[in-house]
mmCIF file of C-alpha atoms in Angstrom:
data_model
loop_
_atom_site.group_PDB
_atom_site.id
_atom_site.type_symbol
_atom_site.label_atom_id
_atom_site.label_comp_id
_atom_site.label_asym_id
_atom_site.label_seq_id
_atom_site.Cartn_x
_atom_site.Cartn_y
_atom_site.Cartn_z
ATOM 1 C CA MET A 1 0.000 0.000 0.000
ATOM 2 C CA GLY A 2 1.626 3.267 -1.127
ATOM 3 C CA VAL A 3 1.651 6.631 0.652
ATOM 4 C CA GLU A 4 0.007 9.388 -1.369
ATOM 5 C CA ILE A 5 2.105 12.577 -1.276
ATOM 6 C CA LYS A 6 0.084 15.553 -2.489
ATOM 7 C CA GLY A 7 2.283 18.546 -1.740
ATOM 8 C CA GLU A 8 5.318 20.091 -0.065
ATOM 9 C CA ILE A 9 5.682 22.242 3.045
ATOM 10 C CA GLU A 10 6.269 25.912 2.284
ATOM 11 C CA LYS A 11 9.827 27.223 2.719
ATOM 12 C CA VAL A 12 10.307 30.894 3.685
ATOM 13 C CA ASN A 13 13.277 33.166 4.415
ATOM 14 C CA GLY A 14 12.768 34.010 8.088
ATOM 15 C CA LYS A 15 14.681 37.278 7.734
ATOM 16 C CA GLU A 16 11.957 38.565 5.407
ATOM 17 C CA LEU A 17 9.108 37.634 7.770
ATOM 18 C CA SER A 18 7.842 39.802 10.626
ATOM 19 C CA TYR A 19 6.643 38.336 13.916
ATOM 20 C CA ASN A 20 3.036 39.339 13.228
ATOM 21 C CA GLU A 21 3.211 37.794 9.753
ATOM 22 C CA PHE A 22 4.451 34.536 11.262
ATOM 23 C CA VAL A 23 1.593 34.564 13.774
ATOM 24 C CA ASP A 24 -1.055 35.313 11.140
ATOM 25 C CA ARG A 25 0.188 32.899 8.478
ATOM 26 C CA TYR A 26 1.395 29.929 10.531
ATOM 27 C CA LEU A 27 0.863 30.096 14.300
ATOM 28 C CA ALA A 28 -2.801 31.128 14.404
ATOM 29 C CA LYS A 29 -3.684 29.043 11.314
ATOM 30 C CA ASN A 30 -1.769 26.015 12.644
ATOM 31 C CA GLN A 31 0.195 25.588 9.410
ATOM 32 C CA PRO A 32 3.709 24.089 9.075
ATOM 33 C CA VAL A 33 6.581 25.972 7.482
ATOM 34 C CA VAL A 34 10.337 25.646 6.947
ATOM 35 C CA LEU A 35 12.286 28.783 7.852
ATOM 36 C CA THR A 36 15.741 29.725 6.614
ATOM 37 C CA GLY A 37 18.166 32.431 7.700
ATOM 38 C CA LEU A 38 17.517 32.213 11.458
ATOM 39 C CA MET A 39 20.606 30.343 12.664
ATOM 40 C CA ASP A 40 23.319 32.903 11.947
ATOM 41 C CA ASN A 41 26.019 33.075 14.633
ATOM 42 C CA TRP A 42 24.767 30.050 16.559
ATOM 43 C CA ARG A 43 27.695 28.612 18.438
ATOM 44 C CA ALA A 44 26.332 25.106 17.866
ATOM 45 C CA CYS A 45 26.639 25.559 14.093
ATOM 46 C CA LYS A 46 30.374 26.104 14.537
ATOM 47 C CA ASP A 47 31.294 23.802 17.422
ATOM 48 C CA TRP A 48 29.141 20.791 16.559
ATOM 49 C CA VAL A 49 30.049 20.464 12.883
ATOM 50 C CA ILE A 50 33.341 19.541 11.192
ATOM 51 C CA ASP A 51 34.545 20.758 7.799
ATOM 52 C CA ASP A 52 32.630 18.216 5.727
ATOM 53 C CA ASP A 53 29.343 19.183 7.465
ATOM 54 C CA ALA A 54 29.328 15.974 9.518
ATOM 55 C CA PRO A 55 28.659 15.859 13.296
ATOM 56 C CA ASN A 56 31.690 16.723 15.421
ATOM 57 C CA LEU A 57 31.344 13.838 17.853
ATOM 58 C CA HIS A 58 34.796 14.490 19.278
ATOM 59 C CA PHE A 59 33.629 17.909 20.505
ATOM 60 C CA PHE A 60 30.670 16.344 22.332
ATOM 61 C CA SER A 61 32.854 13.677 23.869
ATOM 62 C CA THR A 62 35.508 16.055 25.155
ATOM 63 C CA HIS A 63 33.177 18.819 26.354
ATOM 64 C CA PHE A 64 30.054 16.971 27.554
ATOM 65 C CA GLY A 65 31.083 13.313 27.749
ATOM 66 C CA LYS A 66 30.802 13.018 31.535
ATOM 67 C CA SER A 67 27.581 14.972 31.890
ATOM 68 C CA LYS A 68 24.558 13.220 33.400
ATOM 69 C CA VAL A 69 22.315 16.287 33.671
ATOM 70 C CA GLN A 70 22.132 19.779 32.188
ATOM 71 C CA GLU A 71 25.212 21.275 33.873
ATOM 72 C CA TYR A 72 26.323 23.811 31.269
ATOM 73 C CA PRO A 73 24.217 26.991 31.552
ATOM 74 C CA GLU A 74 27.248 29.083 30.601
ATOM 75 C CA TYR A 75 27.524 27.355 27.211
ATOM 76 C CA VAL A 76 25.090 29.249 24.956
ATOM 77 C CA ALA A 77 24.711 26.937 21.962
ATOM 78 C CA TYR A 78 21.873 28.897 20.297
ATOM 79 C CA ARG A 79 19.290 31.634 20.723
ATOM 80 C CA THR A 80 15.604 30.788 20.448
ATOM 81 C CA PRO A 81 14.301 32.523 17.306
ATOM 82 C CA LEU A 82 11.894 35.367 17.996
ATOM 83 C CA PHE A 83 9.026 33.549 16.270
ATOM 84 C CA PHE A 84 9.123 30.819 18.929
ATOM 85 C CA SER A 85 9.908 32.895 22.010
ATOM 86 C CA ASP A 86 6.316 33.187 23.317
ATOM 87 C CA ASP A 87 6.826 29.798 24.938
ATOM 88 C CA TRP A 88 4.562 29.331 27.940
ATOM 89 C CA LEU A 89 5.572 25.722 28.532
ATOM 90 C CA ASN A 90 9.308 26.185 29.018
ATOM 91 C CA LEU A 91 8.943 29.615 30.653
ATOM 92 C CA TYR A 92 6.721 27.937 33.220
ATOM 93 C CA LEU A 93 9.114 25.039 33.790
ATOM 94 C CA ASP A 94 11.992 27.483 34.275
ATOM 95 C CA HIS A 95 10.210 28.652 37.446
ATOM 96 C CA HIS A 96 7.791 25.930 38.569
ATOM 97 C CA ARG A 97 7.250 22.173 38.541
ATOM 98 C CA MET A 98 4.438 20.927 36.338
ATOM 99 C CA HIS A 99 3.446 18.138 38.708
ATOM 100 C CA LYS A 100 4.448 17.176 42.221
ATOM 101 C CA ASN A 101 3.804 13.606 43.311
ATOM 102 C CA PRO A 102 4.275 13.668 47.096
ATOM 103 C CA ASP A 103 5.336 10.014 47.042
ATOM 104 C CA VAL A 104 8.330 10.564 44.731
ATOM 105 C CA TYR A 105 8.901 14.334 44.606
ATOM 106 C CA GLN A 106 12.398 15.686 45.189
ATOM 107 C CA GLU A 107 13.422 19.243 44.364
ATOM 108 C CA SER A 108 16.457 18.118 42.378
ATOM 109 C CA ASN A 109 14.876 15.024 40.863
ATOM 110 C CA GLU A 110 15.740 14.852 37.155
ATOM 111 C CA ILE A 111 12.133 14.122 36.166
ATOM 112 C CA CYS A 112 10.779 17.035 38.209
ATOM 113 C CA CYS A 113 13.372 19.365 36.692
ATOM 114 C CA SER A 114 12.659 18.386 33.112
ATOM 115 C CA ASP A 115 11.745 20.810 30.364
ATOM 116 C CA TYR A 116 10.916 20.341 26.703
ATOM 117 C CA ARG A 117 14.123 21.536 25.033
ATOM 118 C CA PHE A 118 16.270 18.833 23.466
ATOM 119 C CA VAL A 119 19.252 18.013 21.308
ATOM 120 C CA TYR A 120 18.635 15.048 18.994
ATOM 121 C CA MET A 121 21.383 13.105 17.224
ATOM 122 C CA GLY A 122 20.584 10.510 14.575
ATOM 123 C CA ALA A 123 22.679 8.401 12.266
ATOM 124 C CA LYS A 124 21.910 8.183 8.559
ATOM 125 C CA GLY A 125 19.011 5.783 8.060
ATOM 126 C CA SER A 126 17.537 6.214 11.540
ATOM 127 C CA TRP A 127 13.969 7.476 11.815
ATOM 128 C CA THR A 128 11.163 8.516 14.149
ATOM 129 C CA PRO A 129 7.853 6.617 13.943
ATOM 130 C CA LEU A 130 4.582 8.370 13.163
ATOM 131 C CA HIS A 131 3.442 10.526 16.070
ATOM 132 C CA ALA A 132 1.919 13.825 17.184
ATOM 133 C CA ASP A 133 3.889 15.822 19.737
ATOM 134 C CA VAL A 134 3.569 15.765 23.527
ATOM 135 C CA PHE A 135 0.643 17.829 24.908
ATOM 136 C CA ARG A 136 -0.300 18.409 21.227
ATOM 137 C CA SER A 137 2.168 21.264 21.513
ATOM 138 C CA TYR A 138 3.860 23.179 18.749
ATOM 139 C CA SER A 139 7.433 22.198 18.075
ATOM 140 C CA TRP A 140 10.388 23.618 16.207
ATOM 141 C CA SER A 141 13.443 21.708 15.070
ATOM 142 C CA ALA A 142 16.661 23.319 13.837
ATOM 143 C CA ASN A 143 19.091 21.223 11.790
ATOM 144 C CA ILE A 144 22.637 21.948 12.944
ATOM 145 C CA CYS A 145 23.953 19.470 10.391
ATOM 146 C CA GLY A 146 22.563 16.774 8.148
ATOM 147 C CA LYS A 147 19.395 16.393 6.118
ATOM 148 C CA LYS A 148 15.958 15.039 7.084
ATOM 149 C CA LYS A 149 12.835 13.962 5.250
ATOM 150 C CA TRP A 150 9.563 14.887 6.989
ATOM 151 C CA VAL A 151 6.147 13.485 6.068
ATOM 152 C CA PHE A 152 3.094 15.254 7.521
ATOM 153 C CA LEU A 153 -0.612 14.550 7.947
ATOM 154 C CA SER A 154 -3.071 17.358 8.697
ATOM 155 C CA PRO A 155 -5.093 17.143 11.946
ATOM 156 C CA SER A 156 -8.254 17.017 9.839
ATOM 157 C CA GLN A 157 -7.099 13.604 8.559
ATOM 158 C CA CYS A 158 -5.427 12.155 11.649
ATOM 159 C CA HIS A 159 -8.367 9.818 12.314
ATOM 160 C CA LEU A 160 -7.336 7.941 9.158
ATOM 161 C CA VAL A 161 -4.156 6.572 10.778
ATOM 162 C CA TYR A 162 -5.995 5.049 13.768
ATOM 163 C CA ASP A 163 -7.174 1.475 14.001
ATOM 164 C CA ARG A 164 -10.812 0.414 14.039
ATOM 165 C CA ASN A 165 -11.064 1.044 17.791
ATOM 166 C CA MET A 166 -9.457 4.497 17.548
ATOM 167 C CA LYS A 167 -6.846 3.423 20.097
ATOM 168 C CA ASN A 168 -3.580 2.860 18.203
ATOM 169 C CA THR A 169 -1.984 4.567 15.217
ATOM 170 C CA VAL A 170 0.131 3.268 12.359
ATOM 171 C CA TYR A 171 3.765 2.886 13.457
ATOM 172 C CA ASN A 172 5.535 3.189 10.103
ATOM 173 C CA ILE A 173 3.613 4.651 7.178
ATOM 174 C CA PHE A 174 6.014 3.015 4.701
ATOM 175 C CA ASP A 175 5.251 -0.498 5.960
ATOM 176 C CA ASP A 176 2.659 -2.720 4.362
ATOM 177 C CA VAL A 177 -0.169 -1.329 6.523
ATOM 178 C CA SER A 178 -3.099 -3.677 7.081
ATOM 179 C CA GLU A 179 -6.255 -2.322 5.486
ATOM 180 C CA THR A 180 -8.300 -4.527 7.809
ATOM 181 C CA GLN A 181 -6.690 -3.077 10.935
ATOM 182 C CA PHE A 182 -6.391 0.507 9.619
ATOM 183 C CA PRO A 183 -9.318 0.863 7.194
ATOM 184 C CA GLY A 184 -8.868 4.579 6.574
ATOM 185 C CA PHE A 185 -5.127 4.672 5.999
ATOM 186 C CA LYS A 186 -5.132 4.544 2.202
ATOM 187 C CA LYS A 187 -7.352 7.648 2.101
ATOM 188 C CA ALA A 188 -4.758 9.800 3.912
ATOM 189 C CA ILE A 189 -3.124 12.569 1.887
ATOM 190 C CA TRP A 190 0.374 13.505 3.016
ATOM 191 C CA LEU A 191 2.704 16.494 2.695
ATOM 192 C CA GLU A 192 6.470 16.182 2.722
ATOM 193 C CA CYS A 193 9.591 18.300 2.861
ATOM 194 C CA ILE A 194 13.359 17.943 2.896
ATOM 195 C CA GLN A 195 14.932 19.896 5.749
ATOM 196 C CA ASN A 196 18.520 20.875 5.055
ATOM 197 C CA GLN A 197 21.333 22.034 7.298
ATOM 198 C CA ASN A 198 20.673 25.453 8.929
ATOM 199 C CA GLU A 199 16.916 25.236 8.327
ATOM 200 C CA ILE A 200 14.226 25.264 11.024
ATOM 201 C CA ILE A 201 10.897 23.493 10.669
ATOM 202 C CA PHE A 202 7.790 24.623 12.548
ATOM 203 C CA VAL A 203 5.442 21.748 13.409
ATOM 204 C CA PRO A 204 1.940 22.912 14.413
ATOM 205 C CA SER A 205 -0.357 21.263 16.948
ATOM 206 C CA GLY A 206 -1.904 17.920 16.107
ATOM 207 C CA TRP A 207 0.008 17.349 12.849
ATOM 208 C CA TYR A 208 1.131 13.723 12.729
ATOM 209 C CA HIS A 209 4.592 13.315 11.265
ATOM 210 C CA GLN A 210 7.281 10.751 10.547
ATOM 211 C CA VAL A 211 10.928 11.799 10.190
ATOM 212 C CA HIS A 212 13.820 10.062 8.400
ATOM 213 C CA ASN A 213 17.487 11.031 8.718
ATOM 214 C CA LEU A 214 18.925 11.067 5.197
ATOM 215 C CA GLU A 215 22.369 11.897 6.610
ATOM 216 C CA ASP A 216 23.991 11.892 10.045
ATOM 217 C CA THR A 217 22.139 14.701 11.801
ATOM 218 C CA ILE A 218 22.108 16.883 14.895
ATOM 219 C CA SER A 219 19.128 19.090 15.695
ATOM 220 C CA ILE A 220 17.985 21.427 18.456
ATOM 221 C CA ASN A 221 14.302 21.028 19.294
ATOM 222 C CA HIS A 222 11.653 22.663 21.489
ATOM 223 C CA ASN A 223 8.100 21.652 22.298
ATOM 224 C CA TRP A 224 6.020 24.656 23.334
ATOM 225 C CA PHE A 225 2.553 26.118 23.572
ATOM 226 C CA ASN A 226 0.906 29.464 24.206
ATOM 227 C CA ALA A 227 -2.478 31.163 23.793
ATOM 228 C CA TYR A 228 -2.849 30.125 20.158
ATOM 229 C CA ASN A 229 -2.828 26.380 20.794
ATOM 230 C CA LEU A 230 -3.961 26.191 24.422
ATOM 231 C CA SER A 231 -7.213 24.516 23.369
ATOM 232 C CA TRP A 232 -5.222 21.632 21.833
ATOM 233 C CA VAL A 233 -3.621 20.964 25.220
ATOM 234 C CA TRP A 234 -6.966 20.926 27.010
ATOM 235 C CA ASP A 235 -8.562 18.672 24.379
ATOM 236 C CA LEU A 236 -5.737 16.143 24.797
ATOM 237 C CA LEU A 237 -5.974 16.228 28.590
ATOM 238 C CA LEU A 238 -9.710 15.661 28.459
ATOM 239 C CA ARG A 239 -9.378 12.773 26.002
ATOM 240 C CA ASP A 240 -6.619 11.118 28.033
ATOM 241 C CA TYR A 241 -8.610 11.615 31.251
ATOM 242 C CA ARG A 242 -11.629 9.853 29.795
ATOM 243 C CA GLU A 243 -9.441 6.998 28.589
ATOM 244 C CA ALA A 244 -7.758 6.689 31.999
ATOM 245 C CA LYS A 245 -11.152 6.659 33.669
ATOM 246 C CA GLU A 246 -12.481 4.026 31.275
ATOM 247 C CA TYR A 247 -9.533 1.705 31.899
ATOM 248 C CA ILE A 248 -10.217 1.470 35.656
ATOM 249 C CA GLU A 249 -13.993 1.846 35.632
ATOM 250 C CA ASP A 250 -14.380 -1.672 37.078
ATOM 251 C CA ILE A 251 -12.788 -0.647 40.415
ATOM 252 C CA LYS A 252 -14.875 2.491 40.889
ATOM 253 C CA ASP A 253 -17.254 0.940 43.427
ATOM 254 C CA ILE A 254 -14.452 -0.377 45.643
ATOM 255 C CA CYS A 255 -12.072 2.566 45.352
ATOM 256 C CA ASP A 256 -12.114 5.152 48.135
ATOM 257 C CA ASP A 257 -10.621 7.844 45.918
ATOM 258 C CA PHE A 258 -11.494 6.867 42.366
ATOM 259 C CA GLU A 259 -11.156 10.408 41.001
ATOM 260 C CA GLY A 260 -7.779 10.795 42.692
ATOM 261 C CA VAL A 261 -6.542 7.608 41.040
ATOM 262 C CA CYS A 262 -7.759 8.872 37.654
ATOM 263 C CA GLN A 263 -5.864 12.140 38.118
ATOM 264 C CA ARG A 264 -2.678 10.382 39.235
ATOM 265 C CA ASN A 265 -2.845 8.127 36.183
ATOM 266 C CA LEU A 266 -3.465 11.139 33.952
ATOM 267 C CA ALA A 267 -0.376 12.896 35.328
ATOM 268 C CA ALA A 268 1.732 9.765 34.858
ATOM 269 C CA ASN A 269 0.552 9.126 31.297
ATOM 270 C CA THR A 270 0.220 12.657 29.908
ATOM 271 C CA GLY A 271 2.642 14.707 32.022
ATOM 272 C CA MET A 272 0.072 16.724 33.965
ATOM 273 C CA ASN A 273 -3.464 16.414 35.287
ATOM 274 C CA PHE A 274 -6.416 18.786 35.617
ATOM 275 C CA THR A 275 -5.114 20.435 38.785
ATOM 276 C CA ASP A 276 -1.654 20.960 37.267
ATOM 277 C CA PHE A 277 -3.195 22.540 34.182
ATOM 278 C CA LEU A 278 -5.511 24.778 36.178
ATOM 279 C CA ILE A 279 -2.664 26.088 38.327
ATOM 280 C CA PHE A 280 -0.690 26.653 35.117
ATOM 281 C CA LEU A 281 -3.598 28.694 33.698
ATOM 282 C CA ALA A 282 -3.995 30.676 36.913
ATOM 283 C CA ARG A 283 -0.340 31.666 36.962
ATOM 284 C CA PHE A 284 -0.395 32.741 33.330
ATOM 285 C CA PHE A 285 -3.663 34.612 33.708
ATOM 286 C CA LEU A 286 -2.214 36.628 36.581
ATOM 287 C CA ALA A 287 1.092 37.113 34.762
ATOM 288 C CA ASN A 288 -0.734 38.570 31.745
ATOM 289 C CA VAL A 289 -2.745 40.897 33.971
ATOM 290 C CA VAL A 290 0.509 42.015 35.604
ATOM 291 C CA GLN A 291 1.890 42.894 32.162
ATOM 292 C CA LEU A 292 -1.239 44.860 31.292
ATOM 293 C CA TYR A 293 -1.215 46.841 34.521
ATOM 294 C CA GLY A 294 2.513 47.359 34.184
ATOM 295 C CA GLN A 295 1.963 48.906 30.748
ATOM 296 C CA HIS A 296 -1.073 51.068 31.398
ATOM 297 C CA GLY A 297 -1.639 51.523 35.126
ATOM 298 C CA ASN A 298 -4.819 50.965 37.101
ATOM 299 C CA ASN A 299 -6.486 54.263 36.183
ATOM 300 C CA GLU A 300 -6.124 53.803 32.432
ATOM 301 C CA ILE A 301 -6.765 50.094 31.986
ATOM 302 C CA ALA A 302 -10.334 50.319 30.647
ATOM 303 C CA ASN A 303 -9.274 52.802 27.963
ATOM 304 C CA CYS A 304 -5.779 51.552 27.152
ATOM 305 C CA LYS A 305 -4.510 52.006 23.624
ATOM 306 C CA SER A 306 -4.435 48.918 21.440
ATOM 307 C CA SER A 307 -0.680 48.519 20.989
ATOM 308 C CA LYS A 308 0.734 45.292 19.582
ATOM 309 C CA MET A 309 1.650 44.172 23.068
ATOM 310 C CA THR A 310 -1.817 45.019 24.408
ATOM 311 C CA GLN A 311 -3.395 43.042 21.575
ATOM 312 C CA GLN A 312 -1.153 40.111 22.456
ATOM 313 C CA LEU A 313 -2.240 40.251 26.103
ATOM 314 C CA ALA A 314 -5.889 40.425 25.035
ATOM 315 C CA VAL A 315 -5.498 37.238 22.978
ATOM 316 C CA ASN A 316 -3.803 35.521 25.917
ATOM 317 C CA LEU A 317 -6.457 36.439 28.464
ATOM 318 C CA ALA A 318 -9.351 35.563 26.168
ATOM 319 C CA SER A 319 -7.795 32.165 25.430
ATOM 320 C CA ILE A 320 -7.442 31.353 29.127
ATOM 321 C CA GLN A 321 -11.005 32.526 29.798
ATOM 322 C CA GLU A 322 -12.329 30.194 27.094
ATOM 323 C CA ILE A 323 -10.466 27.179 28.490
ATOM 324 C CA VAL A 324 -11.508 27.651 32.137
ATOM 325 C CA HIS A 325 -15.137 27.957 31.064
ATOM 326 C CA ARG A 326 -14.786 24.663 29.190
ATOM 327 C CA MET A 327 -13.113 23.043 32.196
ATOM 328 C CA ARG A 328 -15.971 24.152 34.434
ATOM 329 C CA SER A 329 -18.361 21.688 32.808
ATOM 330 C CA ILE A 330 -16.147 18.630 33.434
ATOM 331 C CA GLU A 331 -16.828 16.441 36.453
ATOM 332 C CA GLY A 332 -13.198 15.680 37.236
ATOM 333 C CA VAL A 333 -12.350 19.354 37.803
ATOM 334 C CA GLN A 334 -15.163 20.008 40.264
ATOM 335 C CA GLY A 335 -15.295 19.574 43.998
ATOM 336 C CA ASN A 336 -11.574 19.782 44.819
ATOM 337 C CA ASP A 337 -11.881 22.448 47.488
ATOM 338 C CA ARG A 338 -8.793 24.633 48.083
ATOM 339 C CA PHE A 339 -6.745 23.176 45.246
ATOM 340 C CA LEU A 340 -6.170 26.651 43.761
ATOM 341 C CA ASP A 341 -4.728 29.063 46.310
ATOM 342 C CA MET A 342 -4.481 32.413 44.525
ATOM 343 C CA LYS A 343 -2.888 34.234 47.441
ATOM 344 C CA LYS A 344 -0.127 31.635 47.558
ATOM 345 C CA ILE A 345 0.553 32.147 43.847
ATOM 346 C CA LEU A 346 0.755 35.927 44.256
ATOM 347 C CA ASN A 347 3.192 35.648 47.158
ATOM 348 C CA ASP A 348 5.488 33.184 45.381
ATOM 349 C CA PRO A 349 8.864 34.769 44.418
ATOM 350 C CA LYS A 350 9.081 32.335 41.504
ATOM 351 C CA PHE A 351 5.842 33.759 40.128
ATOM 352 C CA VAL A 352 7.237 37.290 40.375
ATOM 353 C CA LYS A 353 10.298 36.146 38.411
ATOM 354 C CA GLN A 354 8.017 34.497 35.842
ATOM 355 C CA CYS A 355 6.235 37.847 35.395
ATOM 356 C CA SER A 356 9.534 39.650 34.928
ATOM 357 C CA ASP A 357 10.791 37.187 32.316
ATOM 358 C CA MET A 358 7.472 37.267 30.486
ATOM 359 C CA GLY A 359 7.589 41.068 30.285
ATOM 360 C CA ARG A 360 11.106 40.952 28.881
ATOM 361 C CA ILE A 361 10.085 38.432 26.193
ATOM 362 C CA TYR A 362 7.005 40.392 25.087
ATOM 363 C CA SER A 363 8.916 43.657 25.004
ATOM 364 C CA MET A 364 11.477 41.999 22.736
ATOM 365 C CA ILE A 365 8.809 40.440 20.494
ATOM 366 C CA HIS A 366 6.930 43.684 20.005
ATOM 367 C CA GLU A 367 10.014 45.931 19.975
ATOM 368 C CA GLN A 368 8.574 47.916 22.819
ATOM 369 C CA GLN A 369 10.889 49.710 25.186
ATOM 370 C CA GLN A 370 9.884 49.436 28.818
ATOM 371 C CA GLN A 371 9.783 52.915 30.335
ATOM 372 C CA GLU A 372 10.800 53.241 33.966
ATOM 373 C CA SER A 373 7.669 55.201 34.837
ATOM 374 C CA ARG A 374 5.442 52.535 33.342
ATOM 375 C CA ASN A 375 7.397 49.382 34.009
ATOM 376 C CA ARG A 376 6.513 48.992 37.637
ATOM 377 C CA ASP A 377 7.809 45.788 39.124
ATOM 378 C CA ALA A 378 5.525 42.836 39.658
ATOM 379 C CA GLU A 379 5.246 43.296 43.419
ATOM 380 C CA GLU A 380 3.826 46.808 42.990
ATOM 381 C CA VAL A 381 1.439 45.724 40.260
ATOM 382 C CA LEU A 382 0.173 42.848 42.364
ATOM 383 C CA ALA A 383 -0.700 45.337 45.119
ATOM 384 C CA ALA A 384 -3.242 47.061 42.820
ATOM 385 C CA ASP A 385 -6.792 47.267 44.081
ATOM 386 C CA PHE A 386 -8.130 44.552 41.768
ATOM 387 C CA MET A 387 -6.065 41.973 43.654
ATOM 388 C CA GLU A 388 -8.208 42.496 46.727
ATOM 389 C CA CYS A 389 -10.571 39.913 45.296
ATOM 390 C CA CYS A 390 -7.755 37.322 45.454
ATOM 391 C CA SER A 391 -8.729 36.288 48.952
ATOM 392 C CA SER A 392 -8.665 32.781 50.347
ATOM 393 C CA SER A 393 -12.113 32.268 48.800
ATOM 394 C CA VAL A 394 -10.531 32.015 45.325
ATOM 395 C CA CYS A 395 -9.593 28.387 45.699
ATOM 396 C CA THR A 396 -11.884 26.332 43.460
ATOM 397 C CA LEU A 397 -12.470 26.266 39.737
ATOM 398 C CA ASP A 398 -15.818 28.056 40.107
ATOM 399 C CA ASP A 399 -14.130 30.786 42.137
ATOM 400 C CA PHE A 400 -11.413 31.147 39.523
ATOM 401 C CA VAL A 401 -13.881 31.368 36.637
ATOM 402 C CA LYS A 402 -15.738 34.144 38.469
ATOM 403 C CA PHE A 403 -12.442 35.897 39.105
ATOM 404 C CA VAL A 404 -11.413 35.671 35.437
ATOM 405 C CA ASP A 405 -14.783 37.043 34.316
ATOM 406 C CA PHE A 406 -14.566 39.826 36.909
ATOM 407 C CA ILE A 407 -11.122 40.940 35.752
ATOM 408 C CA LEU A 408 -12.003 40.910 32.049
ATOM 409 C CA ALA A 409 -15.244 42.776 32.745
ATOM 410 C CA LYS A 410 -13.212 45.355 34.663
ATOM 411 C CA PHE A 411 -11.111 45.903 31.561
ATOM 412 C CA GLY A 412 -14.233 46.994 29.690
ATOM 413 C CA ASN A 413 -13.830 47.389 25.943
ATOM 414 C CA PHE A 414 -10.252 46.084 26.146
#
């Protein structure tokens, strides 16, 4: 059974593309693209490659051979391209843990300290089976050396690679795939591209892909998400929760904490559970409000000018509002009293640092200089009068939804 290739992924010079153009054409529309011209002056492109454009394995061996964890913060191998810098996932993990299991949690535990930034090395002929990325996140992959062949399937067709029970997907699309087991596979229409050295590919949410190394390769890769694909993350969590619940439905009547078991299994299988995700949303909602107050001040917020940065914050807040309203209708997110302590979040020094880093990133994205008179620090902004409603009563999902609606209503036409 052959694979039907119907087109190629667009290739664009990243130096000729503005941030807003990238958002409009690819990020918001969830479309893949290959970008060139964005890896100039990367140290990795010099240190990790020898003269014949092959991987410099000797450099890795001599400089990082004894490393067991990420111990080299002073070695700046690359700079995240501006297009991918609005990265809520890794910004969050730079300051917080996604999930804490009290039975195994240790502050320095490698799993707890993980992020979603990787270096991949693959020999010629190696390949990655068909998959969609973790959390249904975006991803970007920069080829330091070597050449790869990517084959993509649009989210609108992803059901075609599942089996009859919609449980398992095809492993290798170039195998002789069983039409009986995967009845829709032959209907799938694929896109492909060849990614060369010094090119970066943007993989949108939910696009299934299979990757083949045509040469010995090294790549730098990030998984990430933000306001534009937040709904993909929630949809995956909800689907995985329902599957986890279905698997253990037979013990429900004899289990003292059936919902707790479901949430623990969800965290183990997916990487976070409903509570983790809600705390994530709460921190980013507050961080966006901090940025807005830092830009415009309490007295002007309802009539603030629609700058690029203000528009960005509006998109962010509206996206979070939509997700928490959707979460409100789900049984597994209800009834967990005091699982969302807003006052604790506001008093957390790590949250203040998250706000500061977020402001720096958005100022860089939108080329907006932060004026001293306007750029009040996070502690001062958090003391604004609207935070009075962040009392100990804001500790359940219903409370948080009311708080979100209250804040956005306070912003008026914004």
